Short mmCIF file of C-alpha atoms and ligand atoms in Angstrom, two decimals:
data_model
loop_
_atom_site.label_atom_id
_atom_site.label_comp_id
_atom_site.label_asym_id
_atom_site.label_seq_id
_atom_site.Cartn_x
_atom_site.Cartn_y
_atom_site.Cartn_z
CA UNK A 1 75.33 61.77 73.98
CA UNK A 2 73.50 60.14 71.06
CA UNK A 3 69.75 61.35 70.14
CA UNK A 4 67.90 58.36 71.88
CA UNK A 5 69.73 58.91 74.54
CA UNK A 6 67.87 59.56 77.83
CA UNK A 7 68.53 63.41 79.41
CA UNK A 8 69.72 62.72 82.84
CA UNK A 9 67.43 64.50 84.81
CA UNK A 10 68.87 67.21 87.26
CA UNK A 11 66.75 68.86 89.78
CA UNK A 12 66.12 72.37 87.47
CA UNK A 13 63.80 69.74 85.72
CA UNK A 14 61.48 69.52 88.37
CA UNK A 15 58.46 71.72 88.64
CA UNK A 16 60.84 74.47 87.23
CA UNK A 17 60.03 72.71 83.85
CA UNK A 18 56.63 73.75 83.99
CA UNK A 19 55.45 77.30 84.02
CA UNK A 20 51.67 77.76 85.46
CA UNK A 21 49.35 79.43 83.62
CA UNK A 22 45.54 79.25 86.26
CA UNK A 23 44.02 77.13 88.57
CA UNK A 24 41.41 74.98 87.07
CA UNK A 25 40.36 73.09 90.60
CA UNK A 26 40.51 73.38 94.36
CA UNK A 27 39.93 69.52 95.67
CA UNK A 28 40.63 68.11 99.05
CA UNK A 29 43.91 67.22 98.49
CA UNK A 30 45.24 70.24 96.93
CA UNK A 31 44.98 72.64 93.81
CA UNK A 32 44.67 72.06 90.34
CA UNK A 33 46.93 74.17 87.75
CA UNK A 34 47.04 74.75 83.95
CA UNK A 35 50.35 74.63 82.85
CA UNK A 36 52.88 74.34 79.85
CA UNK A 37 56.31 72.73 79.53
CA UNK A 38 59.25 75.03 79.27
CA UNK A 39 60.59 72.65 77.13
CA UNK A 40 58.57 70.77 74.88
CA UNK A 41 55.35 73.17 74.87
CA UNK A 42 52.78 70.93 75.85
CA UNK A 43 49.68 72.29 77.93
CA UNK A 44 49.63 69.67 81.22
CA UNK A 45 47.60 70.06 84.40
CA UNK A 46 49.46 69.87 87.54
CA UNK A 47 47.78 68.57 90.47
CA UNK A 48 49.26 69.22 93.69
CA UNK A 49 49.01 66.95 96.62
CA UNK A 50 50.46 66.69 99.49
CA UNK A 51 51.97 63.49 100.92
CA UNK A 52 51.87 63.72 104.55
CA UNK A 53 53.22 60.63 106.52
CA UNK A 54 50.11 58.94 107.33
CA UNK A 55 51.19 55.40 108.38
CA UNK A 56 54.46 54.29 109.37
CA UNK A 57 56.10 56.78 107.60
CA UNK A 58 54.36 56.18 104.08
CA UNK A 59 51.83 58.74 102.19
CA UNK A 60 49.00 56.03 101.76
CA UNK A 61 46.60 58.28 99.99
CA UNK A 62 48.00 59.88 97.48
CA UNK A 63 50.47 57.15 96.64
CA UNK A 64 47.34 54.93 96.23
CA UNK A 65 45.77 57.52 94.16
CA UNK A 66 48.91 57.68 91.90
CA UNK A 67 49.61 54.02 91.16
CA UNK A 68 46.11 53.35 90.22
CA UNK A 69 46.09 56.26 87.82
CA UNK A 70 49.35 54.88 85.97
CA UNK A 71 48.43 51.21 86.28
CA UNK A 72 44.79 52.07 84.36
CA UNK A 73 45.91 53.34 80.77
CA UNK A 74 42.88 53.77 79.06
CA UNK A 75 41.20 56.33 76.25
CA UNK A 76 38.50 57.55 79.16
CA UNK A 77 40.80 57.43 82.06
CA UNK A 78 42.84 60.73 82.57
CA UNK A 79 46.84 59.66 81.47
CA UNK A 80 49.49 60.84 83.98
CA UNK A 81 52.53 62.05 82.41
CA UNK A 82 55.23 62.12 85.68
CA UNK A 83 55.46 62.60 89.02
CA UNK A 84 57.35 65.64 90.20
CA UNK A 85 58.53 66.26 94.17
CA UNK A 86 57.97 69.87 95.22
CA UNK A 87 59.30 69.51 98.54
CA UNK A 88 59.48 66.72 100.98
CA UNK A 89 55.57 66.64 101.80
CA UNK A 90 54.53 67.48 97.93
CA UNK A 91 54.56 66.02 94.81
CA UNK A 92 53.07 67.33 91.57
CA UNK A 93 51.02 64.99 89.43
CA UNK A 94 51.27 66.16 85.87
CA UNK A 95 48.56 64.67 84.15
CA UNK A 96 47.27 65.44 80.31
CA UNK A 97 45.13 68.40 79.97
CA UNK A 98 41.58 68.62 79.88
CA UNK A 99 39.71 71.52 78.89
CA UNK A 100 36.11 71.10 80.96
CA UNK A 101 34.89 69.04 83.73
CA UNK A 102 31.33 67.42 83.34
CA UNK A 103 30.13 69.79 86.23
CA UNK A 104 31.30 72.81 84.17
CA UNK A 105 29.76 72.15 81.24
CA UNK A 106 26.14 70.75 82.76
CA UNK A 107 25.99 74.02 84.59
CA UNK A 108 26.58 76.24 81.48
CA UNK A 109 23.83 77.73 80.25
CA UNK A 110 24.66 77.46 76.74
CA UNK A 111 25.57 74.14 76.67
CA UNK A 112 23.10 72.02 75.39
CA UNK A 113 24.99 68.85 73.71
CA UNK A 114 22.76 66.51 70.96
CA UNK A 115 21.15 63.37 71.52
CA UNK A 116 24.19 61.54 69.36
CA UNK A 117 26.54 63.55 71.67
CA UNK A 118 25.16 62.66 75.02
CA UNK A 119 25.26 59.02 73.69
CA UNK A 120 28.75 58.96 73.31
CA UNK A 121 29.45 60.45 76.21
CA UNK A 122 27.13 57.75 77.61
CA UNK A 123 29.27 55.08 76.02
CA UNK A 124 32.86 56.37 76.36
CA UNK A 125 32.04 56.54 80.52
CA UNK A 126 30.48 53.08 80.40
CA UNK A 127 33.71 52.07 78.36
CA UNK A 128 35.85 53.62 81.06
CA UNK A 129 34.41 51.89 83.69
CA UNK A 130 33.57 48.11 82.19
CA UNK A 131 37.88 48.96 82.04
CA UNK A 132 37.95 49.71 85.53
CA UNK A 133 36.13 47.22 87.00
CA UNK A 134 37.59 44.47 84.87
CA UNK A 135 40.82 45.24 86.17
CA UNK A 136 39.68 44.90 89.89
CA UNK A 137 39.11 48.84 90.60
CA UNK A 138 35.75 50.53 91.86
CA UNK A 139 36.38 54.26 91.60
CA UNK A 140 34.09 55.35 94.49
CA UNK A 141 33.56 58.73 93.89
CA UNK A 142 31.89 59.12 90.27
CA UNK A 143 30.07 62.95 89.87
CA UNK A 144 30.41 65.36 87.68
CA UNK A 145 33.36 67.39 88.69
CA UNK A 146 35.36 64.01 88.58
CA UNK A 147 34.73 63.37 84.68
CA UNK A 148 36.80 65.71 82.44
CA UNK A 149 36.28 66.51 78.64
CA UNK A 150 38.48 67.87 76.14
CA UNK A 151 37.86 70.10 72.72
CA UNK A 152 37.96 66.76 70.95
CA UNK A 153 34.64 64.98 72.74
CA UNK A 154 36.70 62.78 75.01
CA UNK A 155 35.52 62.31 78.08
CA UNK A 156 37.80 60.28 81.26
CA UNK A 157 37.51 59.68 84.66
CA UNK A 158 39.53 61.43 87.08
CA UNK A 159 40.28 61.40 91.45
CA UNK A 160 41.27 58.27 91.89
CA UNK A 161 41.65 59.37 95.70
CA UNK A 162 38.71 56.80 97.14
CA UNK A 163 39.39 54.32 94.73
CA UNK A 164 40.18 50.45 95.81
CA UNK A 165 40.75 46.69 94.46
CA UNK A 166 37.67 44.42 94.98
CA UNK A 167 37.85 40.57 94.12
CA UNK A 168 35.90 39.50 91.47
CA UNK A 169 34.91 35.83 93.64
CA UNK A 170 35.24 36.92 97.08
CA UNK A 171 32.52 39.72 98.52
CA UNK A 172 34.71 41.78 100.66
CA UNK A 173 34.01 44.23 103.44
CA UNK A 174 34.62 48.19 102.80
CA UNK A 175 33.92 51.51 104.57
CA UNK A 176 30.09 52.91 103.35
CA UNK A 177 31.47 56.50 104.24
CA UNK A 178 32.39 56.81 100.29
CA UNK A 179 30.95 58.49 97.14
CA UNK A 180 30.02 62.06 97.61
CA UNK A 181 26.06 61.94 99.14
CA UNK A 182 24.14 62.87 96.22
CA UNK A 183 25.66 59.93 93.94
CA UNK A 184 25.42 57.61 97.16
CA UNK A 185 23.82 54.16 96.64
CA UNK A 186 20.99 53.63 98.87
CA UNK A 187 22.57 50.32 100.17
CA UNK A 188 25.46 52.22 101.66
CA UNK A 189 23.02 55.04 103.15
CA UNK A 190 21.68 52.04 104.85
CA UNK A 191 24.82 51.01 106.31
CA UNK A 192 26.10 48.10 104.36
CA UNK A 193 29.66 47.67 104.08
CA UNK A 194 30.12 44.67 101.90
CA UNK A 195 29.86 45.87 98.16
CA UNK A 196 31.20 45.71 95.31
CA UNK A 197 31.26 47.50 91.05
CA UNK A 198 27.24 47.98 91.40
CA UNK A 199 28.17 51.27 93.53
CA UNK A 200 29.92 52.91 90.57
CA UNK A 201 26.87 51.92 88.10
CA UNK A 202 24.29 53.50 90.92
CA UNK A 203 26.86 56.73 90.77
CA UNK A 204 27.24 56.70 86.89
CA UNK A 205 23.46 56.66 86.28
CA UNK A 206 22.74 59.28 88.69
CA UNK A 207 25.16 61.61 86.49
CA UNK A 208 23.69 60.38 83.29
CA UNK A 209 20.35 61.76 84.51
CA UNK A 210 22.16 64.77 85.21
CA UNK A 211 22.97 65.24 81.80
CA UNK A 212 19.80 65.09 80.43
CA UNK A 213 17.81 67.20 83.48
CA UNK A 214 20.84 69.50 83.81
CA UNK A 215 20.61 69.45 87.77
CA UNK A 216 21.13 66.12 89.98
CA UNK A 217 18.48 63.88 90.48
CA UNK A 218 18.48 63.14 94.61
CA UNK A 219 19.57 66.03 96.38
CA UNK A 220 19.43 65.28 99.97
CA UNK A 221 20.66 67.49 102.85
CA UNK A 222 22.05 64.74 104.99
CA UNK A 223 21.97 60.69 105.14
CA UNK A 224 18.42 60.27 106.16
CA UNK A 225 17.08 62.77 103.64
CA UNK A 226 18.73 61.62 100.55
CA UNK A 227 17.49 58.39 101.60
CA UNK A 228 14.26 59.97 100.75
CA UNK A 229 14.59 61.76 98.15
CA UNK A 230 16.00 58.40 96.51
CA UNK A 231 12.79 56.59 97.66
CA UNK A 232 10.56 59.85 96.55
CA UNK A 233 11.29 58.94 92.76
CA UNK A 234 11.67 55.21 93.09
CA UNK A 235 9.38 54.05 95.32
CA UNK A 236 9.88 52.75 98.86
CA UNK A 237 11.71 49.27 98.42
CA UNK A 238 8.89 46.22 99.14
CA UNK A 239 10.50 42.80 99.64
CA UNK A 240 9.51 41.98 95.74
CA UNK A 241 11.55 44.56 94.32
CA UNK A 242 14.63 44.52 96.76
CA UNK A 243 14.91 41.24 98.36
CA UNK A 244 17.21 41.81 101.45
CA UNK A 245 16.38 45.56 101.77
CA UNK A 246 15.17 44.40 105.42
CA UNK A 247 18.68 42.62 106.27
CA UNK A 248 20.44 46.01 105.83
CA UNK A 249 22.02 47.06 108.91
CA UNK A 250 20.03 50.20 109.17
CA UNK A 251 16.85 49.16 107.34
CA UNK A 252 14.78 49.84 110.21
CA UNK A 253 15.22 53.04 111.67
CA UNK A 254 16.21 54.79 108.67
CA UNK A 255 13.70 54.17 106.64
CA UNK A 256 10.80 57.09 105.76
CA UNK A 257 7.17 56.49 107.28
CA UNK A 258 5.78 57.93 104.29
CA UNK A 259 5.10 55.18 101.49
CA UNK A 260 6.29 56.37 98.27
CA UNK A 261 5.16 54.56 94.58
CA UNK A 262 7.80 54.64 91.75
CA UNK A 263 7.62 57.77 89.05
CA UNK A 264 11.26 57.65 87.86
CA UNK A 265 9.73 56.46 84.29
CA UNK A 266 7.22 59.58 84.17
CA UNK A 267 9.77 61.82 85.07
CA UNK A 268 12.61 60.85 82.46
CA UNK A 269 9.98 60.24 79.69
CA UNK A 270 9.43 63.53 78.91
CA UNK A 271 13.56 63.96 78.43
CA UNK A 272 14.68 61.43 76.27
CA UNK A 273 14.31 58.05 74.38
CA UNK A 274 12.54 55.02 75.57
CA UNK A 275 15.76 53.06 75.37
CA UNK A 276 17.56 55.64 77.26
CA UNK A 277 14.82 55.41 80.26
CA UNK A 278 15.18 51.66 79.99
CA UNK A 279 18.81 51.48 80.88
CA UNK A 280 19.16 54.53 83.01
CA UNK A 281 16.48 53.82 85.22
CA UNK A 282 17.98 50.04 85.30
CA UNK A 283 21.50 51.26 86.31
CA UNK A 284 19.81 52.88 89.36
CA UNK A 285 17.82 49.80 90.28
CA UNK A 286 16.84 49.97 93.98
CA UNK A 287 18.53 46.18 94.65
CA UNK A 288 21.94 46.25 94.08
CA UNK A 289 21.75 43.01 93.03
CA UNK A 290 19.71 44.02 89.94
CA UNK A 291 21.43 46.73 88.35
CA UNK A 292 24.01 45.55 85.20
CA UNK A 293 27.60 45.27 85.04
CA UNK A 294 29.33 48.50 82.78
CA UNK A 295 29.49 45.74 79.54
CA UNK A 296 26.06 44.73 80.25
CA UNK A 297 24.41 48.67 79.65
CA UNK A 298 27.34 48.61 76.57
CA UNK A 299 25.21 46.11 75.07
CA UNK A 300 22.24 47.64 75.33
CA UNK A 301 19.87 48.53 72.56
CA UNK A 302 19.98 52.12 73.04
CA UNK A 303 24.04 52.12 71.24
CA UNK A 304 22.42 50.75 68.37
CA UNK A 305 19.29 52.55 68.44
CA UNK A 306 18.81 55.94 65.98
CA UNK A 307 20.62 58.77 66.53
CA UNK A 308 24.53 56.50 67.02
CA UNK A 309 26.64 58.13 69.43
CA UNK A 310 28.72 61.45 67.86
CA UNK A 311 31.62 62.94 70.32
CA UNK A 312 30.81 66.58 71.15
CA UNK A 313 33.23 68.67 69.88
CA UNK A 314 31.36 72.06 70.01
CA UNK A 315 31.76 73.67 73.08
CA UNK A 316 29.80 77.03 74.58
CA UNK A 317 33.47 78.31 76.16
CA UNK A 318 36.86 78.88 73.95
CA UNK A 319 38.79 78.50 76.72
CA UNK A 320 38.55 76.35 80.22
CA UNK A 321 35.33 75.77 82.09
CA UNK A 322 35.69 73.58 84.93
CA UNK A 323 33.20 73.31 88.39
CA UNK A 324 35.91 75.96 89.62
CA UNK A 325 35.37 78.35 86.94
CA UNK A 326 31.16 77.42 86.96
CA UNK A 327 31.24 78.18 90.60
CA UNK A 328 33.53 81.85 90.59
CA UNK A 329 31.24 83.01 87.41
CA UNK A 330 28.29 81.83 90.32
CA UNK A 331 29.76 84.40 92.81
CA UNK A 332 30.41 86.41 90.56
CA UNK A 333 27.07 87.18 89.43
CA UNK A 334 25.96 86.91 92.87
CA UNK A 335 27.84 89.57 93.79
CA UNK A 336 26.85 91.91 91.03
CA UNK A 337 23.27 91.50 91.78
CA UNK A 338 24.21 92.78 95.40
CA UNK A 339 25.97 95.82 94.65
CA UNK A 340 23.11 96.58 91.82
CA UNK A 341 20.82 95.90 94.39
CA UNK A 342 22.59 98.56 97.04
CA UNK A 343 22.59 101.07 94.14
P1 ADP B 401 40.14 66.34 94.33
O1 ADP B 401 40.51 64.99 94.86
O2 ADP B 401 40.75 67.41 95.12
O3 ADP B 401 38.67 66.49 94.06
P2 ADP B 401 40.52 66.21 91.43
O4 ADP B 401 41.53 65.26 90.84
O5 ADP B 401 39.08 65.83 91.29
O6 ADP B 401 40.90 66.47 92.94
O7 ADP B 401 40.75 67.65 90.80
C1 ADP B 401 39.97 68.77 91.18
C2 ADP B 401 39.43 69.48 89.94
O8 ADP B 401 40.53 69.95 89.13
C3 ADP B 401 38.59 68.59 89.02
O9 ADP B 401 37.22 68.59 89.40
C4 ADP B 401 38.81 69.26 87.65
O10 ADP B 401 37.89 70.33 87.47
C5 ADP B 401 40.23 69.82 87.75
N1 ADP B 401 41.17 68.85 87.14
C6 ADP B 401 41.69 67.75 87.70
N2 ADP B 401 42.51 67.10 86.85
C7 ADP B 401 42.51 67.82 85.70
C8 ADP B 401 43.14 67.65 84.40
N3 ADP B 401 43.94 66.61 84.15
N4 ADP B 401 42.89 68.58 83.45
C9 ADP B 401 42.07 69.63 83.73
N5 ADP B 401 41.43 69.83 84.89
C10 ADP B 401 41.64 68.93 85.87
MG1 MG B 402 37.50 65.54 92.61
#
């Protein structure tokens, strides 16, 4: 066999070729695992997911959620590496590496990135997604714990499991049970089903607030109440601001009795620039129809404004710090102040 040769691959090179080393994530599909190659050394994650027969015999879901992640190679949009079987209703997705996820690190205490750095991060996710959505995707589920970062500042999108094509020309009709509730646009809490990139931007500004306030920014219990917590900050929607707000399929009856007035400006004011209010609070522009495409905000005048975007690359935790790690150094505690507290 010459060098450039291809090994042929026999079945001791399937998952035995990686040896775990933790779980980084517990997701709907399946777990999340740190691993290295026997072989060649390099750190991977492993996601597992299971591939039950869902329609005539073919996994749908996590098929999907595989062949968009290969078909979009791009710096902020997490690379996978191969596709391993486990068993015949698993496969393991070994994807590169990343050290945090965005939920992690927000809910770190010590983490307290610069201006420069949250502008890059800023940029790099609006980079990601302009990608995205010019190649026909909407990701559909954009929060914290779905954006990973590693030591060297990157950060890239992740869970492609609710993603889907959209047509560019052609408005086309979708489910509105998507996007986890507290990153839901309030078009789809109102029922609409025909949508189209401007949910991702509504999710993506939601989490850029997060970054600055360090907790999200409409935290409703159920549909009707994160309806109005949306409508709390930005006002309840008149026919001047959001046009066809009363065409929505649940306009009436969902909407709140109380009359709210807009202090979304106020509130972000105090936490950073003027340009950085002017774009976030557009991305989250009550009427769909108003917020900007992803290469629209990468055009605004806040990536050219004082201080330019710097990757992070200091980081409060040596090691991994994921929303699975956040949440068991939650319980811990938790449970700590009990048993101090039965003392
Ligand atoms: P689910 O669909 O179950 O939410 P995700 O793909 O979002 O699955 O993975 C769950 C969690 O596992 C993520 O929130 C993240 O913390 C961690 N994770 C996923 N992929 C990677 C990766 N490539 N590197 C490091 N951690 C990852
Ligand atoms: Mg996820």
């Amino acid at each position: 066999m010459t060098p450039s040769t291809p090994k042929a691959r026999s079945p001791a090179d399937g998952i035995q070729l990686y040896s775990k080393i933790c779980m980084v994530g517990e997701g709907t599909y399946g777990k999340v695992y740190k691993a290295r190659n026997r072989e060649t050394g390099q750190v991977v994650a492993l996601k597992r997911m299971r591939i039950d027969m869902e329609r005539e015999g073919f996994p749908i879901t996590a098929m999907r959620e595989i062949r968009l992640l290969k078909q979009l190679q791009h710096p902020n949009i997490t690379q996978v590496l191969d596709v391993v079987p486990e068993s015949s209703n698993s496969v393991y997705v070994v994807m590169e590496y990343m050290d945090y996820d965005l939920s992690g690190l927000i809910n770190h205490p010590q983490w307290s990135p610069e201006p420069a750095h949250k502008k890059s991060l800023m940029h790099q996710l609006l980079e990601g997604l302009e990608f995205m959505h010019a190649r026909g995707i909407l990701h559909r589920d954009i929060k914290g714990s779905n954006l990973l970062i590693n030591r060297h500042g990157q950060i890239k999108y992740v869970d492609f499991g609710l993603a889907r094509s959209f047509h560019h020309t052609r408005m086309q009709e979708f489910t509105n049970r998507v996007i986890t509730l507290w990153y839901r646009p309030p078009e789809l809490l109102l029922g609409t089903t025909v949508y189209g990139p401007e949910v991702d931007i509504w999710s993506l500004g939601c989490v850029l607030i997060e970054l600055f306030m360090k907790k999200p920014i409409f935290q409703g219990q159920n549909d009707i109440d994160q309806l109005e917590q949306i409508f709390k900050i930005l006002g309840t929607p008149s026919p001047s601001i959001w046009e066809s707000f009363s065409k929505l399929p649940w306009a009436c009856y969902m909407t709140p009795n109380t009359r709210y007035s807009e202090n979304l400006r106020e509130m972000l004011g105090t936490k950073m620039t003027a340009g950085a209010v002017d774009l976030i609070s557009w991305m989250i522009s009550l009427d769909p129809a108003a917020r900007p495409s992803a290469k629209r905000c990468l055009e605004h005048r806040h990536f050219v404004e004082e201080p330019l975007p710097v990757p992070p690359t200091s980081f409060p935790v040596e090691g991994d710090w994921h929303e699975f790690e956040s949440k068991m150094e939650r319980r811990k505690r938790k449970n700590a102040a009990k048993t101090q507290h039965q003392q």
